Amino acid sequence: MTNHRQNILLIGASGTLGTAVHRALAARGHTVRTAGRGSGDLRFDISDPEQISALYAAAEADGRLDAVVSAAGTVPYKPLTELGPGDWQSAFTGKVLSQVELVRQGLARLTEHGSFTLITGVLAHEPIHTGAAASLANGAVEAFVRAAAIEIAPRRVNAVSPNVFTESLDTYGDCFPGMGSVPLEQVAQAYVRSVEGAQTGQVYRL
Ligand SMILES: NC(=O)c1ccc[n+]([C@@H]2O[C@H](COP(=O)([O-])OP(=O)(O)OC[C@H]3O[C@@H](n4cnc5c(N)ncnc54)[C@H](OP(=O)(O)O)[C@@H]3O)[C@@H](O)[C@H]2O)c1
């Protein structure tokens, strides 16, 4: 899939990351349909597999789908000793199952050379205090991307794995001491790379 105009479904477009990704994809001439639980053109919760089916049915009604892009995923942050079974389940449902199901259910909906781009994060390989559930979820998504890529060709799947956003430092900076940061625009360009490029099974670390 090259940089001809694509029809893209973007989940999480109203968020910090999603806003930047939306801007970057629109600037490349793509048509972007947005989704969120309480925001966007299509209102669905991707942590519920049945709602993903409904989301795809709604998106499909608007014509062909060339790319599915996720900028949505929630995980709990707590000290390890306070993370209970419900928290691990919540991390799995909120960031792993949601994105895995986007790919699994999306396979039948996407054009032949279409792509999926998922969100993970630096905690997959650089742990911080209170981040164990996020580390687990991000690592799982990255492993899934590598595994899925070899089974879904010619469709493609990649993940974007950013450091803390420079624009989020005021909120989260204290949790990432000395780890630097990445500007949102740079993260958004990794999504453009995934959507328009030819690579698959990649984790773009930024
Ligand atoms: N912030 C950082 O510095 C940073 C760094 C690395 C990675 N990340 C990762 O990037 C992702 C986005 O972070 P962010 O800071 O942009 O978050 P954010 O500002 O809270 O935005 C999240 C977006 O996703 C949507 N969303 C959340 N859960 C959803 C669900 N179950 N179904 C459908 N839509 C859902 C939200 O819309 P609704 O509320 O309308 O559903 C919103 O548009 C997260 O997975 C985060 O771990 C963030």
XYZ file of C-alpha atoms and ligand atoms in Angstrom:
254
model
C 0.000 0.000 0.000
C 1.687 3.227 -1.106
C 0.743 6.787 -0.376
C -2.335 6.885 -2.577
C -5.295 8.205 -0.657
C -6.515 5.643 1.805
C -9.707 5.237 3.779
C -8.559 4.940 7.379
C -10.375 4.054 10.585
C -8.659 5.796 13.532
C -9.612 4.713 17.050
C -8.783 7.241 19.767
C -8.697 10.301 17.510
C -9.772 12.690 20.268
C -6.840 11.801 22.542
C -3.414 13.376 22.948
C -1.811 10.955 20.507
C -4.851 10.467 18.292
C -5.188 14.191 17.605
C -1.609 14.298 16.275
C -2.080 11.097 14.263
C -5.324 12.420 12.782
C -3.622 15.640 11.725
C -0.674 13.806 10.133
C -2.827 11.315 8.200
C -5.216 14.016 6.983
C -2.245 16.117 5.859
C -1.187 13.179 3.664
C -4.558 13.330 1.892
C -6.132 10.288 3.529
C -9.779 10.107 4.501
C -9.951 9.447 8.238
C -13.018 8.154 10.071
C -12.709 8.531 13.823
C -13.901 6.279 16.629
C -14.036 6.393 20.415
C -16.292 5.458 23.287
C -17.711 8.960 23.657
C -15.938 10.836 20.873
C -15.480 10.641 17.115
C -17.705 9.765 14.127
C -18.333 6.219 15.385
C -19.016 5.628 19.096
C -17.882 2.181 20.201
C -15.827 0.654 23.041
C -13.054 -1.514 21.592
C -12.531 -3.313 24.911
C -15.772 -5.171 24.062
C -15.313 -7.572 21.091
C -19.019 -7.311 20.206
C -18.692 -3.556 19.918
C -15.723 -4.025 17.585
C -18.001 -6.057 15.278
C -20.522 -3.236 15.370
C -17.772 -0.662 14.768
C -16.584 -2.497 11.662
C -20.129 -2.890 10.382
C -20.634 0.858 10.747
C -17.268 1.690 9.163
C -17.879 -0.708 6.276
C -21.154 0.999 5.464
C -19.069 3.980 4.356
C -17.076 2.017 1.793
C -13.740 0.261 1.576
C -11.320 0.229 4.505
C -7.588 0.417 3.711
C -6.105 0.880 7.168
C -7.051 0.543 10.821
C -5.054 2.720 13.175
C -5.231 2.502 16.959
C -4.267 5.329 19.300
C -6.383 3.928 22.157
C -5.464 1.723 25.067
C -5.936 1.991 28.807
C -4.002 0.298 31.607
C -3.937 0.783 35.401
C -0.833 2.284 37.055
C -0.163 1.056 40.622
C 2.725 -0.365 42.667
C 3.160 -4.046 41.928
C 2.011 -5.059 45.400
C -1.296 -3.252 44.841
C -2.027 -4.727 41.420
C -4.687 -7.399 41.822
C -6.226 -9.883 39.391
C -8.794 -7.306 38.295
C -6.021 -4.869 37.357
C -4.171 -7.419 35.222
C -7.468 -8.299 33.579
C -8.148 -4.626 33.008
C -4.739 -4.086 31.376
C -5.321 -7.077 29.138
C -8.847 -6.046 28.155
C -8.033 -2.353 27.777
C -4.947 -2.566 25.632
C -4.279 -6.144 24.437
C -7.600 -7.853 23.720
C -8.979 -4.632 22.243
C -6.169 -4.290 19.696
C -5.845 -8.030 18.991
C -9.565 -8.129 18.218
C -9.238 -5.072 15.989
C -6.808 -7.109 13.884
C -8.613 -10.461 14.064
C -12.008 -9.058 13.196
C -10.563 -6.518 10.793
C -8.904 -9.105 8.554
C -12.158 -9.845 6.752
C -12.958 -6.150 6.419
C -9.682 -4.721 5.135
C -8.649 -4.361 1.487
C -6.143 -6.937 0.249
C -2.998 -4.883 0.942
C -4.419 -3.004 3.918
C -2.638 -2.424 7.211
C -3.143 -2.299 10.961
C -1.115 0.012 13.197
C -1.313 -0.612 16.952
C -0.068 1.376 19.952
C 2.289 -0.016 22.608
C 4.872 2.073 24.494
C 8.341 2.350 25.976
C 7.363 0.377 29.097
C 7.492 -2.855 27.071
C 11.275 -2.705 27.368
C 12.040 0.110 29.883
C 10.169 -0.523 33.157
C 9.184 2.189 35.655
C 7.629 2.070 39.136
C 3.848 1.507 38.963
C 4.139 0.458 35.304
C 4.098 -3.354 35.540
C 0.613 -3.760 34.051
C 1.488 -1.380 31.219
C 4.763 -3.237 30.594
C 2.877 -6.516 30.412
C 0.236 -5.143 28.027
C 2.731 -3.386 25.762
C 4.965 -6.449 25.572
C 1.996 -8.636 24.712
C 0.898 -6.339 21.891
C 4.428 -6.257 20.463
C 4.698 -10.065 20.551
C 1.297 -10.311 18.887
C 2.341 -7.950 16.092
C 5.364 -10.076 15.243
C 3.300 -13.255 15.339
C 0.327 -11.952 13.384
C 2.473 -10.454 10.622
C 3.586 -13.855 9.350
C -0.001 -15.069 9.038
C -1.871 -12.129 7.528
C 0.142 -11.211 4.428
C -0.432 -9.452 2.103
C -2.163 -7.442 4.796
C 0.306 -5.862 7.237
C 0.506 -5.096 10.947
C 2.961 -2.889 12.874
C 3.138 -1.270 16.303
C 4.264 2.189 17.362
C 6.136 2.108 20.691
C 6.820 5.663 21.881
C 8.611 7.096 24.871
C 6.577 9.506 27.007
C 5.330 12.323 24.771
C 7.083 15.660 25.195
C 3.606 17.196 25.352
C 2.674 14.828 28.243
C 5.731 15.628 30.387
C 3.765 18.026 32.619
C 1.431 15.167 33.538
C 3.669 12.079 33.487
C 7.230 13.431 33.409
C 8.008 12.622 37.059
C 7.378 8.928 36.342
C 10.035 8.864 33.591
C 13.142 10.373 35.265
C 16.018 10.891 32.877
C 14.312 8.920 30.130
C 13.861 11.777 27.671
C 10.694 12.197 25.640
C 9.434 12.180 22.057
C 7.450 14.942 20.314
C 3.969 13.888 19.208
C 4.675 14.926 15.628
C 7.486 12.366 15.458
C 5.183 9.661 16.810
C 2.523 10.616 14.280
C 5.038 10.221 11.457
C 5.675 6.627 12.574
C 1.969 5.992 11.952
C 2.329 7.501 8.468
C 5.304 5.196 7.896
C 3.310 2.153 8.972
C 0.229 3.065 6.923
C 1.998 4.057 3.707
C 5.114 1.880 3.865
C 5.660 -1.749 2.941
C 6.956 -3.097 6.248
C 5.136 -5.562 8.471
C 5.766 -7.123 11.885
C 7.700 -4.020 12.930
C 7.729 -2.257 16.285
C 8.703 1.366 15.697
C 10.502 2.485 18.874
C 10.625 6.247 19.308
N 0.841 9.815 26.925
C 2.057 9.340 26.686
O 3.086 9.980 26.965
C 2.205 7.976 26.040
C 3.477 7.487 25.739
C 3.596 6.238 25.130
C 2.445 5.513 24.821
N 1.235 6.024 25.130
C 0.035 5.234 24.781
O -0.694 5.894 23.775
C -2.074 5.554 23.900
C -2.891 6.840 23.844
O -2.453 7.681 24.895
P -3.018 9.174 25.057
O -2.178 9.846 26.054
O -3.211 9.778 23.702
O -4.471 8.832 25.702
P -5.742 9.785 25.807
O -5.393 11.215 25.602
O -6.455 9.367 27.052
O -6.669 9.349 24.537
C -7.208 8.065 24.442
C -8.121 8.044 23.209
O -8.597 6.702 23.015
C -10.020 6.644 23.119
N -10.316 5.405 23.842
C -9.816 4.999 25.042
N -10.285 3.792 25.366
C -11.097 3.413 24.345
C -11.900 2.255 24.106
N -11.954 1.231 24.980
N -12.624 2.185 22.958
C -12.588 3.217 22.066
N -11.843 4.328 22.236
C -11.120 4.426 23.374
C -10.423 7.934 23.859
O -11.692 8.415 23.456
P -13.014 8.127 24.359
O -12.702 8.594 25.746
O -14.088 8.906 23.670
O -13.215 6.662 24.292
C -9.359 8.911 23.345
O -9.727 9.390 22.054
C -2.219 4.772 25.217
O -2.321 3.394 24.927
C -0.933 5.072 25.949
O -0.527 4.007 26.787
C 1.073 7.236 25.711
